[in-house]
PDB file of C-alpha atoms in Angstrom:
ATOM      1  CA  GLY D 288      54.485 221.268 117.238  1.00  0.00           C
ATOM      2  CA  GLU D 289      56.259 220.255 114.071  1.00  0.00           C
ATOM      3  CA  ASP D 290      58.686 217.380 114.101  1.00  0.00           C
ATOM      4  CA  VAL D 291      61.193 219.427 112.123  1.00  0.00           C
ATOM      5  CA  GLU D 292      61.631 223.066 113.079  1.00  0.00           C
ATOM      6  CA  GLN D 293      63.299 225.966 111.325  1.00  0.00           C
ATOM      7  CA  SER D 294      63.335 229.704 111.749  1.00  0.00           C
ATOM      8  CA  LEU D 295      61.087 231.405 109.209  1.00  0.00           C
ATOM      9  CA  PHE D 296      63.524 234.087 108.089  1.00  0.00           C
ATOM     10  CA  LEU D 297      67.257 234.785 107.925  1.00  0.00           C
ATOM     11  CA  SER D 298      68.725 238.031 106.664  1.00  0.00           C
ATOM     12  CA  VAL D 299      72.419 238.312 105.747  1.00  0.00           C
ATOM     13  CA  ARG D 300      74.619 240.720 103.847  1.00  0.00           C
ATOM     14  CA  GLU D 301      75.955 239.788 100.461  1.00  0.00           C
ATOM     15  CA  GLY D 302      79.384 238.222 100.853  1.00  0.00           C
ATOM     16  CA  ASP D 303      78.790 237.082 104.444  1.00  0.00           C
ATOM     17  CA  SER D 304      78.171 233.497 105.471  1.00  0.00           C
ATOM     18  CA  SER D 305      74.614 232.294 106.021  1.00  0.00           C
ATOM     19  CA  VAL D 306      73.843 229.658 108.611  1.00  0.00           C
ATOM     20  CA  ILE D 307      70.400 228.085 108.446  1.00  0.00           C
ATOM     21  CA  ASN D 308      69.454 225.907 111.389  1.00  0.00           C
ATOM     22  CA  CYS D 309      67.079 223.018 111.792  1.00  0.00           C
ATOM     23  CA  THR D 310      66.109 220.824 114.731  1.00  0.00           C
ATOM     24  CA  TYR D 311      64.351 217.507 114.600  1.00  0.00           C
ATOM     25  CA  THR D 312      62.860 215.257 117.221  1.00  0.00           C
ATOM     26  CA  ASP D 313      63.194 211.673 116.054  1.00  0.00           C
ATOM     27  CA  SER D 314      66.464 210.044 116.999  1.00  0.00           C
ATOM     28  CA  SER D 315      65.812 207.271 114.481  1.00  0.00           C
ATOM     29  CA  SER D 316      66.272 209.653 111.572  1.00  0.00           C
ATOM     30  CA  THR D 317      68.517 208.046 109.005  1.00  0.00           C
ATOM     31  CA  TYR D 318      69.109 210.778 106.449  1.00  0.00           C
ATOM     32  CA  LEU D 319      68.728 214.526 106.622  1.00  0.00           C
ATOM     33  CA  TYR D 320      68.299 216.808 103.637  1.00  0.00           C
ATOM     34  CA  TRP D 321      68.493 220.407 102.549  1.00  0.00           C
ATOM     35  CA  TYR D 322      66.364 221.630  99.668  1.00  0.00           C
ATOM     36  CA  LYS D 323      66.292 225.029  97.982  1.00  0.00           C
ATOM     37  CA  GLN D 324      63.192 226.618  96.475  1.00  0.00           C
ATOM     38  CA  GLU D 325      63.550 229.690  94.314  1.00  0.00           C
ATOM     39  CA  PRO D 326      60.467 231.905  93.797  1.00  0.00           C
ATOM     40  CA  GLY D 327      57.765 230.225  91.744  1.00  0.00           C
ATOM     41  CA  ALA D 328      59.757 227.026  91.281  1.00  0.00           C
ATOM     42  CA  GLY D 329      59.839 223.506  92.596  1.00  0.00           C
ATOM     43  CA  LEU D 330      62.254 222.317  95.267  1.00  0.00           C
ATOM     44  CA  GLN D 331      65.788 221.386  94.355  1.00  0.00           C
ATOM     45  CA  LEU D 332      67.870 218.974  96.418  1.00  0.00           C
ATOM     46  CA  LEU D 333      71.033 220.722  97.602  1.00  0.00           C
ATOM     47  CA  THR D 334      72.616 218.042  99.716  1.00  0.00           C
ATOM     48  CA  TYR D 335      71.924 215.276 102.179  1.00  0.00           C
ATOM     49  CA  ILE D 336      73.820 213.692 105.022  1.00  0.00           C
ATOM     50  CA  PHE D 337      73.691 210.273 106.582  1.00  0.00           C
ATOM     51  CA  SER D 338      72.989 210.329 110.287  1.00  0.00           C
ATOM     52  CA  ASN D 339      76.316 208.751 111.218  1.00  0.00           C
ATOM     53  CA  MET D 340      78.210 211.663 109.674  1.00  0.00           C
ATOM     54  CA  ASP D 341      79.094 214.903 111.423  1.00  0.00           C
ATOM     55  CA  MET D 342      79.867 217.079 108.460  1.00  0.00           C
ATOM     56  CA  LYS D 343      79.606 217.219 104.708  1.00  0.00           C
ATOM     57  CA  GLN D 344      81.100 219.884 102.493  1.00  0.00           C
ATOM     58  CA  ASP D 345      80.326 220.668  98.876  1.00  0.00           C
ATOM     59  CA  GLN D 346      81.882 223.828  97.447  1.00  0.00           C
ATOM     60  CA  ARG D 347      80.231 226.770  99.269  1.00  0.00           C
ATOM     61  CA  LEU D 348      77.914 224.524 101.261  1.00  0.00           C
ATOM     62  CA  THR D 349      78.753 222.938 104.597  1.00  0.00           C
ATOM     63  CA  VAL D 350      76.312 220.726 106.458  1.00  0.00           C
ATOM     64  CA  LEU D 351      76.866 220.092 110.152  1.00  0.00           C
ATOM     65  CA  LEU D 352      74.970 217.447 112.076  1.00  0.00           C
ATOM     66  CA  ASN D 353      74.866 217.200 115.857  1.00  0.00           C
ATOM     67  CA  LYS D 354      73.011 213.975 116.400  1.00  0.00           C
ATOM     68  CA  LYS D 355      73.100 214.271 120.184  1.00  0.00           C
ATOM     69  CA  ASP D 356      71.260 217.597 120.067  1.00  0.00           C
ATOM     70  CA  LYS D 357      69.258 216.639 116.928  1.00  0.00           C
ATOM     71  CA  HIS D 358      70.502 219.785 115.242  1.00  0.00           C
ATOM     72  CA  LEU D 359      71.292 220.232 111.566  1.00  0.00           C
ATOM     73  CA  SER D 360      72.733 223.335 109.960  1.00  0.00           C
ATOM     74  CA  LEU D 361      73.505 224.538 106.458  1.00  0.00           C
ATOM     75  CA  ARG D 362      76.264 227.069 106.030  1.00  0.00           C
ATOM     76  CA  ILE D 363      76.529 228.977 102.769  1.00  0.00           C
ATOM     77  CA  ALA D 364      79.862 230.722 102.370  1.00  0.00           C
ATOM     78  CA  ASP D 365      80.156 234.037 100.487  1.00  0.00           C
ATOM     79  CA  THR D 366      76.391 234.431 100.158  1.00  0.00           C
ATOM     80  CA  GLN D 367      75.294 235.792  96.780  1.00  0.00           C
ATOM     81  CA  THR D 368      72.020 237.287  95.551  1.00  0.00           C
ATOM     82  CA  GLY D 369      71.344 234.035  93.717  1.00  0.00           C
ATOM     83  CA  ASP D 370      71.168 232.303  97.074  1.00  0.00           C
ATOM     84  CA  SER D 371      67.910 234.130  97.861  1.00  0.00           C
ATOM     85  CA  ALA D 372      65.381 231.347  98.298  1.00  0.00           C
ATOM     86  CA  ILE D 373      63.477 229.290 100.825  1.00  0.00           C
ATOM     87  CA  TYR D 374      65.569 226.510 102.323  1.00  0.00           C
ATOM     88  CA  PHE D 375      63.819 223.388 103.578  1.00  0.00           C
ATOM     89  CA  CYS D 376      65.199 220.908 106.025  1.00  0.00           C
ATOM     90  CA  ALA D 377      63.812 217.354 105.872  1.00  0.00           C
ATOM     91  CA  GLU D 378      64.433 214.034 107.574  1.00  0.00           C
ATOM     92  CA  SER D 379      63.709 210.463 106.638  1.00  0.00           C
ATOM     93  CA  ARG D 380      63.051 207.821 109.235  1.00  0.00           C
ATOM     94  CA  ASP D 381      61.596 204.682 107.782  1.00  0.00           C
ATOM     95  CA  SER D 382      62.676 202.114 105.241  1.00  0.00           C
ATOM     96  CA  ASN D 383      60.620 203.870 102.561  1.00  0.00           C
ATOM     97  CA  TYR D 384      62.660 207.054 102.998  1.00  0.00           C
ATOM     98  CA  GLN D 385      59.550 209.206 103.191  1.00  0.00           C
ATOM     99  CA  LEU D 386      60.440 212.729 104.183  1.00  0.00           C
ATOM    100  CA  ILE D 387      59.246 214.865 107.081  1.00  0.00           C
ATOM    101  CA  TRP D 388      59.603 218.541 106.234  1.00  0.00           C
ATOM    102  CA  GLY D 389      60.389 221.702 108.099  1.00  0.00           C
ATOM    103  CA  ALA D 390      58.407 224.834 107.285  1.00  0.00           C
ATOM    104  CA  GLY D 391      61.281 226.436 105.400  1.00  0.00           C
ATOM    105  CA  THR D 392      63.616 229.359 106.100  1.00  0.00           C
ATOM    106  CA  LYS D 393      63.456 232.322 103.763  1.00  0.00           C
ATOM    107  CA  LEU D 394      66.971 233.633 103.145  1.00  0.00           C
ATOM    108  CA  ILE D 395      67.040 237.366 102.435  1.00  0.00           C
ATOM    109  CA  ILE D 396      70.189 238.914 101.017  1.00  0.00           C
ATOM    110  CA  LYS D 397      70.955 242.543 101.810  1.00  0.00           C
ATOM    111  CA  PRO D 398      73.274 244.457  99.463  1.00  0.00           C
TER     112      PRO D 398
ATOM    113  CA  SER P 176      68.113 210.081  83.415  1.00  0.00           C
ATOM    114  CA  GLN P 177      64.930 210.586  85.355  1.00  0.00           C
ATOM    115  CA  THR P 178      62.683 213.570  84.692  1.00  0.00           C
ATOM    116  CA  ILE P 179      59.375 214.720  86.090  1.00  0.00           C
ATOM    117  CA  HIS P 180      56.830 216.763  84.189  1.00  0.00           C
ATOM    118  CA  GLN P 181      54.017 218.704  85.776  1.00  0.00           C
ATOM    119  CA  TRP P 182      51.422 220.786  84.005  1.00  0.00           C
ATOM    120  CA  PRO P 183      49.961 223.294  83.622  1.00  0.00           C
ATOM    121  CA  ALA P 184      52.325 225.839  85.155  1.00  0.00           C
ATOM    122  CA  THR P 185      49.534 228.256  86.015  1.00  0.00           C
ATOM    123  CA  LEU P 186      45.797 227.877  86.163  1.00  0.00           C
ATOM    124  CA  VAL P 187      42.943 230.242  86.989  1.00  0.00           C
ATOM    125  CA  GLN P 188      39.663 228.506  87.637  1.00  0.00           C
ATOM    126  CA  PRO P 189      36.258 229.702  88.862  1.00  0.00           C
ATOM    127  CA  VAL P 190      34.783 228.445  92.094  1.00  0.00           C
ATOM    128  CA  GLY P 191      32.789 225.259  91.518  1.00  0.00           C
ATOM    129  CA  SER P 192      34.688 224.196  88.406  1.00  0.00           C
ATOM    130  CA  PRO P 193      36.548 220.869  88.168  1.00  0.00           C
ATOM    131  CA  LEU P 194      40.303 220.446  88.371  1.00  0.00           C
ATOM    132  CA  SER P 195      42.788 218.049  86.845  1.00  0.00           C
ATOM    133  CA  LEU P 196      46.528 218.423  87.351  1.00  0.00           C
ATOM    134  CA  GLU P 197      48.813 215.870  85.802  1.00  0.00           C
ATOM    135  CA  CYS P 198      52.271 214.686  86.713  1.00  0.00           C
ATOM    136  CA  THR P 199      54.382 212.157  84.811  1.00  0.00           C
ATOM    137  CA  VAL P 200      57.772 210.674  85.529  1.00  0.00           C
ATOM    138  CA  GLU P 201      60.247 209.332  82.985  1.00  0.00           C
ATOM    139  CA  GLY P 202      63.286 207.165  83.356  1.00  0.00           C
ATOM    140  CA  THR P 203      62.297 205.127  86.374  1.00  0.00           C
ATOM    141  CA  SER P 204      59.927 202.345  87.290  1.00  0.00           C
ATOM    142  CA  ASN P 205      57.576 201.987  90.244  1.00  0.00           C
ATOM    143  CA  PRO P 206      58.331 205.392  91.728  1.00  0.00           C
ATOM    144  CA  ASN P 207      56.759 206.669  94.904  1.00  0.00           C
ATOM    145  CA  LEU P 208      54.652 209.670  93.893  1.00  0.00           C
ATOM    146  CA  TYR P 209      53.538 212.638  95.947  1.00  0.00           C
ATOM    147  CA  TRP P 210      51.244 215.645  95.699  1.00  0.00           C
ATOM    148  CA  TYR P 211      52.017 218.599  97.956  1.00  0.00           C
ATOM    149  CA  ARG P 212      50.342 221.968  98.393  1.00  0.00           C
ATOM    150  CA  GLN P 213      52.216 225.047  99.419  1.00  0.00           C
ATOM    151  CA  ALA P 214      50.305 228.103 100.592  1.00  0.00           C
ATOM    152  CA  ALA P 215      51.782 231.584 100.263  1.00  0.00           C
ATOM    153  CA  GLY P 216      55.290 230.275  99.512  1.00  0.00           C
ATOM    154  CA  ARG P 217      55.653 228.626 102.889  1.00  0.00           C
ATOM    155  CA  GLY P 218      55.593 225.089 104.224  1.00  0.00           C
ATOM    156  CA  LEU P 219      54.707 221.928 102.354  1.00  0.00           C
ATOM    157  CA  GLN P 220      51.482 220.100 103.073  1.00  0.00           C
ATOM    158  CA  LEU P 221      51.430 216.496 101.916  1.00  0.00           C
ATOM    159  CA  LEU P 222      48.107 215.819 100.209  1.00  0.00           C
ATOM    160  CA  PHE P 223      48.501 212.347  98.696  1.00  0.00           C
ATOM    161  CA  TYR P 224      51.151 209.758  98.104  1.00  0.00           C
ATOM    162  CA  SER P 225      51.224 206.572  96.112  1.00  0.00           C
ATOM    163  CA  VAL P 226      53.551 203.589  96.243  1.00  0.00           C
ATOM    164  CA  GLY P 227      52.009 201.812  93.234  1.00  0.00           C
ATOM    165  CA  ILE P 228      49.304 201.816  90.578  1.00  0.00           C
ATOM    166  CA  GLY P 229      45.896 202.359  92.128  1.00  0.00           C
ATOM    167  CA  GLN P 230      47.376 202.773  95.621  1.00  0.00           C
ATOM    168  CA  ILE P 231      46.615 206.192  97.034  1.00  0.00           C
ATOM    169  CA  SER P 232      47.083 207.386 100.595  1.00  0.00           C
ATOM    170  CA  SER P 233      45.377 210.588 101.639  1.00  0.00           C
ATOM    171  CA  GLU P 234      46.993 212.659 104.317  1.00  0.00           C
ATOM    172  CA  VAL P 235      44.440 215.417 104.650  1.00  0.00           C
ATOM    173  CA  PRO P 236      40.652 215.031 104.171  1.00  0.00           C
ATOM    174  CA  GLN P 237      39.554 217.716 101.755  1.00  0.00           C
ATOM    175  CA  ASN P 238      37.978 218.647  98.482  1.00  0.00           C
ATOM    176  CA  LEU P 239      40.667 216.916  96.392  1.00  0.00           C
ATOM    177  CA  SER P 240      41.343 213.404  95.177  1.00  0.00           C
ATOM    178  CA  ALA P 241      44.242 211.668  93.467  1.00  0.00           C
ATOM    179  CA  SER P 242      44.578 208.792  91.055  1.00  0.00           C
ATOM    180  CA  ARG P 243      47.417 206.782  89.610  1.00  0.00           C
ATOM    181  CA  PRO P 244      46.125 205.144  86.443  1.00  0.00           C
ATOM    182  CA  GLN P 245      49.608 204.215  85.217  1.00  0.00           C
ATOM    183  CA  ASP P 246      52.904 203.497  86.928  1.00  0.00           C
ATOM    184  CA  ARG P 247      54.407 206.883  86.153  1.00  0.00           C
ATOM    185  CA  GLN P 248      51.308 209.062  86.057  1.00  0.00           C
ATOM    186  CA  PHE P 249      49.774 210.835  89.035  1.00  0.00           C
ATOM    187  CA  ILE P 250      46.665 213.004  88.747  1.00  0.00           C
ATOM    188  CA  LEU P 251      45.219 215.460  91.225  1.00  0.00           C
ATOM    189  CA  SER P 252      41.521 216.201  90.791  1.00  0.00           C
ATOM    190  CA  SER P 253      38.580 218.037  92.208  1.00  0.00           C
ATOM    191  CA  LYS P 254      34.945 217.948  91.194  1.00  0.00           C
ATOM    192  CA  LYS P 255      34.205 221.434  92.518  1.00  0.00           C
ATOM    193  CA  LEU P 256      36.930 223.881  93.426  1.00  0.00           C
ATOM    194  CA  LEU P 257      36.742 226.083  96.500  1.00  0.00           C
ATOM    195  CA  LEU P 258      38.479 229.409  97.031  1.00  0.00           C
ATOM    196  CA  SER P 259      40.603 227.717  99.689  1.00  0.00           C
ATOM    197  CA  ASP P 260      42.014 225.351  97.055  1.00  0.00           C
ATOM    198  CA  SER P 261      44.188 228.159  95.705  1.00  0.00           C
ATOM    199  CA  GLY P 262      47.883 227.525  96.156  1.00  0.00           C
ATOM    200  CA  PHE P 263      51.040 226.147  94.642  1.00  0.00           C
ATOM    201  CA  TYR P 264      50.804 222.430  93.905  1.00  0.00           C
ATOM    202  CA  LEU P 265      53.926 220.343  93.652  1.00  0.00           C
ATOM    203  CA  CYS P 266      54.353 216.821  92.401  1.00  0.00           C
ATOM    204  CA  ALA P 267      57.375 214.775  93.428  1.00  0.00           C
ATOM    205  CA  TRP P 268      58.771 211.287  93.036  1.00  0.00           C
ATOM    206  CA  SER P 269      61.219 209.165  94.967  1.00  0.00           C
ATOM    207  CA  GLY P 270      62.722 205.719  94.745  1.00  0.00           C
ATOM    208  CA  ASP P 271      63.155 203.277  97.603  1.00  0.00           C
ATOM    209  CA  ASP P 272      66.540 204.817  98.275  1.00  0.00           C
ATOM    210  CA  PRO P 273      67.909 207.633 100.415  1.00  0.00           C
ATOM    211  CA  TYR P 274      68.492 210.069  97.585  1.00  0.00           C
ATOM    212  CA  GLY P 275      65.542 212.259  98.400  1.00  0.00           C
ATOM    213  CA  TYR P 276      62.645 213.501  96.337  1.00  0.00           C
ATOM    214  CA  THR P 277      62.688 215.080  92.895  1.00  0.00           C
ATOM    215  CA  PHE P 278      60.102 217.780  92.413  1.00  0.00           C
ATOM    216  CA  GLY P 279      58.211 219.046  89.407  1.00  0.00           C
ATOM    217  CA  SER P 280      58.175 222.729  88.614  1.00  0.00           C
ATOM    218  CA  GLY P 281      54.798 223.270  90.265  1.00  0.00           C
ATOM    219  CA  THR P 282      51.347 224.536  89.292  1.00  0.00           C
ATOM    220  CA  ARG P 283      50.093 227.875  90.548  1.00  0.00           C
ATOM    221  CA  LEU P 284      46.321 227.468  90.992  1.00  0.00           C
ATOM    222  CA  THR P 285      44.150 230.509  91.590  1.00  0.00           C
ATOM    223  CA  VAL P 286      40.473 229.923  92.268  1.00  0.00           C
ATOM    224  CA  VAL P 287      38.382 233.022  91.615  1.00  0.00           C
TER     225      VAL P 287
END
């Protein structure tokens, strides 16, 4: 299986919170990342977290890291239609910071 | 500031024709460069990466090749396209730092 796993789809109502989950297998991961890809576009870095941190918050985004369980989540508060996208989780392990990617979670917003 | 340019944005090519996609980076030196393919808007498949001029690592044996003739230029090529080469191709760069990758805007390739 993949080293980084994500659910393929998440459907939420506009205005609710979205929580996108990711699990990884390598305990030597140093940094973990969330990227957003809008339709027909490249990937955009949303945020990243160092592995010795538990949480990072940036406006509507909250990243939670449970290193013991190797679980990373991205919470989007007050989800808007503009948040519709594919969200990729990624980890870096080595000194070159090369990234290992999840398959992406497609966030669907219901009116 | 650093920028990455990828072109063309869309391309329709017949089976058996050659391919050349170009990616250039500005505002940084000695970047790590990557070519990814994304099928049907899903996961990313790493095709090639390069840590320096003339240094190319291939992740997946296939009908494609890559070259890095200059420090900030990365080219994806094929001599004869197959239908299965259709997809969304993304170029990216990174530094030797933890700040992640920066992606180009992608090329939608359709082989007909």
